[in-house]
């Protein structure tokens, strides 16, 4: 993480955080976050699995440690916020790293606090002054948590089928009826209040994506004096049981269906703008999912490497049958090293990608940055967004599998956490829009159906910069060649997709979208690993102290670019060929007609 | 399965099972097996997860349904055995398919019966007449289960570190002391007795792989009258908790450490031959692991496809925003179809590979078969053996992931079985020798360090036959090209590995062994899918009734050979390049010296 901040992304220069004081604050915050993540959070991880959230007498019971964790988090976070308000540096790139540590410590717990920040922005942007005055303070000082309620039983990824209904009364109030399903961190007793941000219809006759509004629906309404909490009629009908993430209560919520009315407060001045309002939630939710996945994968990676260093078993390949040959720590066996390099490539590559997104967010938010830099940052961020969500969550499953395998037999037991990491992470390829939906989002919205190459060209130009620097080292020739080859294959695939769109075969592209997204993800990871290797080679040449660390950066990059990336290029050429066949068939049909 | 038996492997011809009666018996047995697998076995699958095996008062408590299942299995199996004894056909190819159904129904339960058959062979081959007379009958009529005890805490994959000790007494008896760890189906109360086949030393001074003997160690000794059971001092110290496979009690067993002596009966006439005796167990154990994995993957595949056909959600890509466009069963969405083809390719490919192994076993066991056929069958079987174990278990994890993803959000809940399939299957890449150990076994023992190409050449010749027939259809050109290309890449990789061995860089090969094994597995799967597609095209041309079934066979093959296989070829070329670099470095060093 230090390497990312001060060597790969050089935030002292790029973000102007060049004073010793600023650096100090960041390092102190990072150290405090680490201590809390490795301490109370990580210590509660196994308990989180053993004390699955459940429903008793209408209330959700969480693992014993959660109220204490919530208090610890609130104190730390509000302190940082106060610091940030006083101008103390906590740029998004640092926040992303800190959140990763928390996710690695106990991801289930983090679902209870994860939506607070976006909820504040939503309320500030679209809530009335009255609403902000009444409900804002508890969100600010964390006496209330926030929770996003979109999904219903009949409408998972398809919002056009939502049916929850907010009916406007003669006195202007909205009363909500209906249900929401699989709502993460949907209820608990850790705070005085919970704010549900609910997507609902106001007119039962409207169907489809139109006519959806977003409401703030508090668990307890606050009376005019601000003193009393009034039951707002929200009931928990079920807490589903899951393969992992067991501390996160995924709830079936009923609104206004128990004889007690549920009041809902419309966000914005008019009905029907809920989807647009929630758009601003999508970006942080997708990044956050990527960080969830990265945290779980990092944890699996680190615990398995630690195990492999202390577990002594087996001998060198050519001396396997010799009674006198020494047994080795399994970390020294070639395949355990191969597994470590795979895990390190995915986790450090994804970490760098997510750090870049944080850096670019600072550029975008800062009008003093040059316009072309801000535009490039925006282009690249848009392309990276679905990849951060989908690629990181898909690879987390692979990393966790590798971590289990590294442990051997004990990896399958619940005595070691890698299997819990695997079980926990599986939801991440599904929620916040499945990874196929991310791939459609990439193809349609981010790459402009491959007909508008602007954003992708910006990304390619940035990668070319890195390639030129890597080439100049003279030590990464094979790697540079492989990444150039993968970029050429990407060009083939996007050209073929574009032709499908041009020749009326647009519907043939989605079947290849997941592979396109996965291969583009590999290219992005390769880019970041190559960038790190180039920096590491320079550090090695300058005789830096920690030679093993930098040499490992080079090894990780070479491993990925030589042994994994060629498969992505092959996959891109394969789908390009399939799409070219589609186009050729279509052209033959047109000519015949 | 019918397609495999009667069309792909044509057992009426290849095994001479051409009478209506023989076919009838097989079909009846298959139907009975299916009814039992889909009935009582599958009905107990969720319970198996909820009622994890545990230890109470020194005894292992299993899920409620297990004693009933055990009785059902015993009756069916002994009936089949009686039939087989009377010459009724149950060739290995059929048995493998039936066992797959059972694994798909409830894999954890199957661990309690899985070792009975190999144990009988072991006892018959190496047990004394007395031992067979005393302990054989209960094994035969399933009043005793059998259990293989190799692993110890300090010695997972490394048998040289085993320390359990059988000490010969003056009266010739052996008394066993020590412990065994992670012993699957290690204790239960379903039968009168349990026979432990224990690998132990007889001389504590010996270390390494030498001096290991195999003992039959009954839970209860039988007195000379054969009437009384005598406690043989075996204690269960722990039942480990696991991420899946929860009905299988993985036990820590203590022998002769509780004040009650444990008698052990040596197999064979002399000490120190235990490893050789157990060799005959390795082959069925590895095939059985492959079938475990296939059963779990098939189950995940089938339940997710069924779900996708009834779950209606989302619209066609180009009409996603249209309120009037109809919502579709998710099975019709292009990416859900892509996931189905992936799952179908892996499961039907692995099923065919395992069926082939069964067929070849019949050839090997039958002296009336032509010598060259038997030799070819033996060559190919040897190469396939580690792939059946490793490839099937690795891909089961992938298939289960895809099945979870197919379900969307509910796939993560314990209301649907795919997530249990995933959790259950993860042990299979670890036990019976980790998949890396299988890869070393493939490289060293099966491919003769790539220096002795005989077996691989036999396999290639068989694949070339299929390629020629597929080419003749004129409809599989791209697929034939891709498989030829993958074979060429395989040639590059094995040549480079051979050069590493030749030029004293043998220790550099193991780091690539897993990738070599995985790519060879892909080639084998592609071969079987292509073979099926060629047969299906003929059936389609002849106007067979079930056109959809045969067309799907062609689609599955094309999907795999066009979109997955090129990545394997790229992986083979990548590792070939890395090994060539190793050799070049070595040659440069030698020339410099």
Short mmCIF file of C-alpha atoms in Angstrom, two decimals, chain B residues 115-291:
data_model
loop_
_atom_site.label_atom_id
_atom_site.label_comp_id
_atom_site.label_asym_id
_atom_site.label_seq_id
_atom_site.Cartn_x
_atom_site.Cartn_y
_atom_site.Cartn_z
CA UNK B 115 -14.29 -47.83 0.26
CA UNK B 116 -16.10 -51.18 0.63
CA UNK B 117 -15.35 -52.44 -2.87
CA UNK B 118 -11.60 -51.61 -2.86
CA UNK B 119 -11.32 -52.98 0.69
CA UNK B 120 -12.72 -56.31 -0.45
CA UNK B 121 -10.11 -56.51 -3.21
CA UNK B 122 -7.36 -55.57 -0.78
CA UNK B 123 -8.38 -58.16 1.78
CA UNK B 124 -8.80 -60.84 -0.86
CA UNK B 125 -5.41 -60.09 -2.44
CA UNK B 126 -3.29 -59.69 0.69
CA UNK B 127 -5.20 -61.00 3.72
CA UNK B 128 -4.49 -64.47 5.09
CA UNK B 129 -7.15 -67.15 4.78
CA UNK B 130 -7.90 -66.83 8.47
CA UNK B 131 -8.31 -63.09 8.20
CA UNK B 132 -10.59 -63.48 5.19
CA UNK B 133 -12.64 -66.11 6.96
CA UNK B 134 -13.08 -64.02 10.09
CA UNK B 135 -13.54 -60.54 8.65
CA UNK B 136 -14.48 -61.09 5.00
CA UNK B 137 -18.19 -61.96 5.36
CA UNK B 138 -19.23 -58.76 7.13
CA UNK B 139 -17.55 -56.75 4.39
CA UNK B 140 -19.32 -58.81 1.77
CA UNK B 141 -22.82 -58.34 3.15
CA UNK B 142 -22.11 -54.78 4.27
CA UNK B 143 -22.39 -55.34 8.02
CA UNK B 144 -19.00 -53.62 8.20
CA UNK B 145 -17.76 -50.52 6.40
CA UNK B 146 -14.13 -49.94 5.46
CA UNK B 147 -11.98 -46.89 5.87
CA UNK B 148 -8.52 -45.99 4.60
CA UNK B 149 -6.17 -44.50 7.21
CA UNK B 150 -3.02 -42.92 5.82
CA UNK B 151 -2.83 -39.21 6.71
CA UNK B 152 -1.40 -37.98 10.02
CA UNK B 153 -1.18 -34.43 11.33
CA UNK B 154 2.48 -34.05 10.46
CA UNK B 155 2.23 -36.01 7.21
CA UNK B 156 -0.43 -34.97 4.72
CA UNK B 157 0.93 -35.59 1.27
CA UNK B 158 4.31 -36.67 2.59
CA UNK B 159 4.09 -40.31 3.63
CA UNK B 160 7.73 -40.41 4.65
CA UNK B 161 6.74 -38.66 7.87
CA UNK B 162 4.18 -41.21 9.05
CA UNK B 163 4.69 -42.29 12.65
CA UNK B 164 1.87 -44.68 13.62
CA UNK B 165 3.58 -47.78 14.99
CA UNK B 166 2.60 -51.44 14.95
CA UNK B 167 4.81 -53.33 17.35
CA UNK B 168 5.20 -57.06 16.97
CA UNK B 169 4.71 -58.95 20.24
CA UNK B 170 6.44 -62.14 21.26
CA UNK B 171 3.28 -64.06 20.45
CA UNK B 172 3.32 -62.70 16.91
CA UNK B 173 0.47 -60.24 17.37
CA UNK B 174 0.87 -56.60 16.35
CA UNK B 175 -0.24 -53.84 18.69
CA UNK B 176 -0.90 -50.47 17.11
CA UNK B 177 -0.27 -47.08 18.68
CA UNK B 178 -0.49 -43.64 17.16
CA UNK B 179 -3.10 -41.50 15.45
CA UNK B 180 -4.59 -40.78 12.05
CA UNK B 181 -6.02 -37.45 10.95
CA UNK B 182 -8.75 -36.19 8.62
CA UNK B 183 -9.98 -39.75 8.09
CA UNK B 184 -13.10 -39.54 5.93
CA UNK B 185 -16.16 -41.45 7.16
CA UNK B 186 -13.90 -42.41 10.05
CA UNK B 187 -16.54 -43.55 12.51
CA UNK B 188 -20.29 -44.09 12.80
CA UNK B 189 -22.86 -46.42 14.39
CA UNK B 190 -24.57 -47.66 11.21
CA UNK B 191 -22.87 -51.05 11.14
CA UNK B 192 -21.70 -53.67 13.63
CA UNK B 193 -18.11 -53.06 12.73
CA UNK B 194 -15.68 -50.78 10.91
CA UNK B 195 -12.46 -52.01 9.32
CA UNK B 196 -9.60 -49.54 9.28
CA UNK B 197 -6.87 -50.20 6.74
CA UNK B 198 -3.95 -48.49 8.42
CA UNK B 199 -0.56 -47.61 7.02
CA UNK B 200 1.98 -47.86 9.86
CA UNK B 201 5.61 -48.51 10.65
CA UNK B 202 6.81 -51.66 12.36
CA UNK B 203 10.21 -50.26 13.25
CA UNK B 204 10.34 -46.81 14.84
CA UNK B 205 13.96 -46.40 13.74
CA UNK B 206 13.05 -46.55 10.07
CA UNK B 207 12.13 -43.27 8.40
CA UNK B 208 11.18 -42.21 4.91
CA UNK B 209 9.03 -44.18 2.51
CA UNK B 210 10.58 -47.52 3.40
CA UNK B 211 9.24 -49.81 6.12
CA UNK B 212 5.56 -48.96 5.85
CA UNK B 213 3.12 -51.82 6.28
CA UNK B 214 -0.61 -52.08 5.80
CA UNK B 215 -2.81 -53.50 8.57
CA UNK B 216 -6.42 -54.42 8.91
CA UNK B 217 -7.52 -52.89 12.21
CA UNK B 218 -11.13 -53.69 13.11
CA UNK B 219 -13.07 -51.41 15.44
CA UNK B 220 -14.22 -54.60 17.17
CA UNK B 221 -12.20 -57.80 17.10
CA UNK B 222 -14.15 -60.94 16.57
CA UNK B 223 -13.43 -63.75 19.01
CA UNK B 224 -12.57 -67.23 17.86
CA UNK B 225 -16.14 -68.42 18.03
CA UNK B 226 -17.03 -65.53 15.77
CA UNK B 227 -19.77 -64.54 18.16
CA UNK B 228 -18.46 -61.73 20.31
CA UNK B 229 -17.21 -58.31 19.43
CA UNK B 230 -14.26 -57.12 21.50
CA UNK B 231 -13.44 -53.40 21.78
CA UNK B 232 -10.20 -52.90 19.88
CA UNK B 233 -9.20 -49.62 21.55
CA UNK B 234 -9.85 -47.17 18.74
CA UNK B 235 -11.05 -43.77 19.89
CA UNK B 236 -12.40 -40.76 18.02
CA UNK B 237 -10.65 -37.70 19.33
CA UNK B 238 -12.23 -35.05 17.11
CA UNK B 239 -14.59 -34.59 14.20
CA UNK B 240 -13.34 -31.57 12.29
CA UNK B 241 -15.76 -28.89 11.09
CA UNK B 242 -15.58 -28.13 7.40
CA UNK B 243 -16.85 -25.74 4.73
CA UNK B 244 -18.89 -28.53 3.17
CA UNK B 245 -19.24 -32.31 2.95
CA UNK B 246 -20.68 -32.01 6.42
CA UNK B 247 -22.29 -35.42 6.60
CA UNK B 248 -18.88 -37.03 6.12
CA UNK B 249 -17.23 -37.35 9.53
CA UNK B 250 -13.59 -36.39 9.06
CA UNK B 251 -12.07 -37.79 12.17
CA UNK B 252 -8.98 -37.72 14.28
CA UNK B 253 -8.54 -41.35 15.36
CA UNK B 254 -6.41 -42.61 18.22
CA UNK B 255 -5.17 -46.21 18.27
CA UNK B 256 -4.17 -48.04 21.45
CA UNK B 257 -3.83 -44.83 23.42
CA UNK B 258 -6.66 -45.25 25.89
CA UNK B 259 -5.46 -48.14 28.01
CA UNK B 260 -7.19 -50.61 25.71
CA UNK B 261 -4.86 -52.33 23.31
CA UNK B 262 -5.40 -52.12 19.55
CA UNK B 263 -4.57 -55.29 17.64
CA UNK B 264 -3.58 -54.89 14.01
CA UNK B 265 -3.50 -57.66 11.40
CA UNK B 266 -0.70 -57.44 8.88
CA UNK B 267 -1.66 -57.70 5.23
CA UNK B 268 0.75 -59.79 3.23
CA UNK B 269 3.36 -62.22 4.47
CA UNK B 270 6.08 -59.70 5.20
CA UNK B 271 6.41 -56.24 6.64
CA UNK B 272 7.27 -53.19 4.57
CA UNK B 273 5.08 -53.84 1.55
CA UNK B 274 2.22 -51.56 2.60
CA UNK B 275 2.83 -48.93 -0.04
CA UNK B 276 2.78 -51.45 -2.86
CA UNK B 277 -0.40 -53.02 -1.48
CA UNK B 278 -2.10 -49.65 -1.31
CA UNK B 279 -1.10 -48.85 -4.88
CA UNK B 280 -4.03 -50.93 -6.05
CA UNK B 281 -6.25 -48.64 -3.96
CA UNK B 282 -4.95 -45.47 -5.57
CA UNK B 283 -6.50 -46.03 -8.95
CA UNK B 284 -10.09 -46.59 -7.74
CA UNK B 285 -9.68 -43.79 -5.19
CA UNK B 286 -8.69 -41.34 -7.90
CA UNK B 287 -11.45 -42.38 -10.27
CA UNK B 288 -13.89 -42.21 -7.41
CA UNK B 289 -12.78 -38.67 -6.60
CA UNK B 290 -13.40 -37.71 -10.21
CA UNK B 291 -16.89 -39.19 -9.97
#
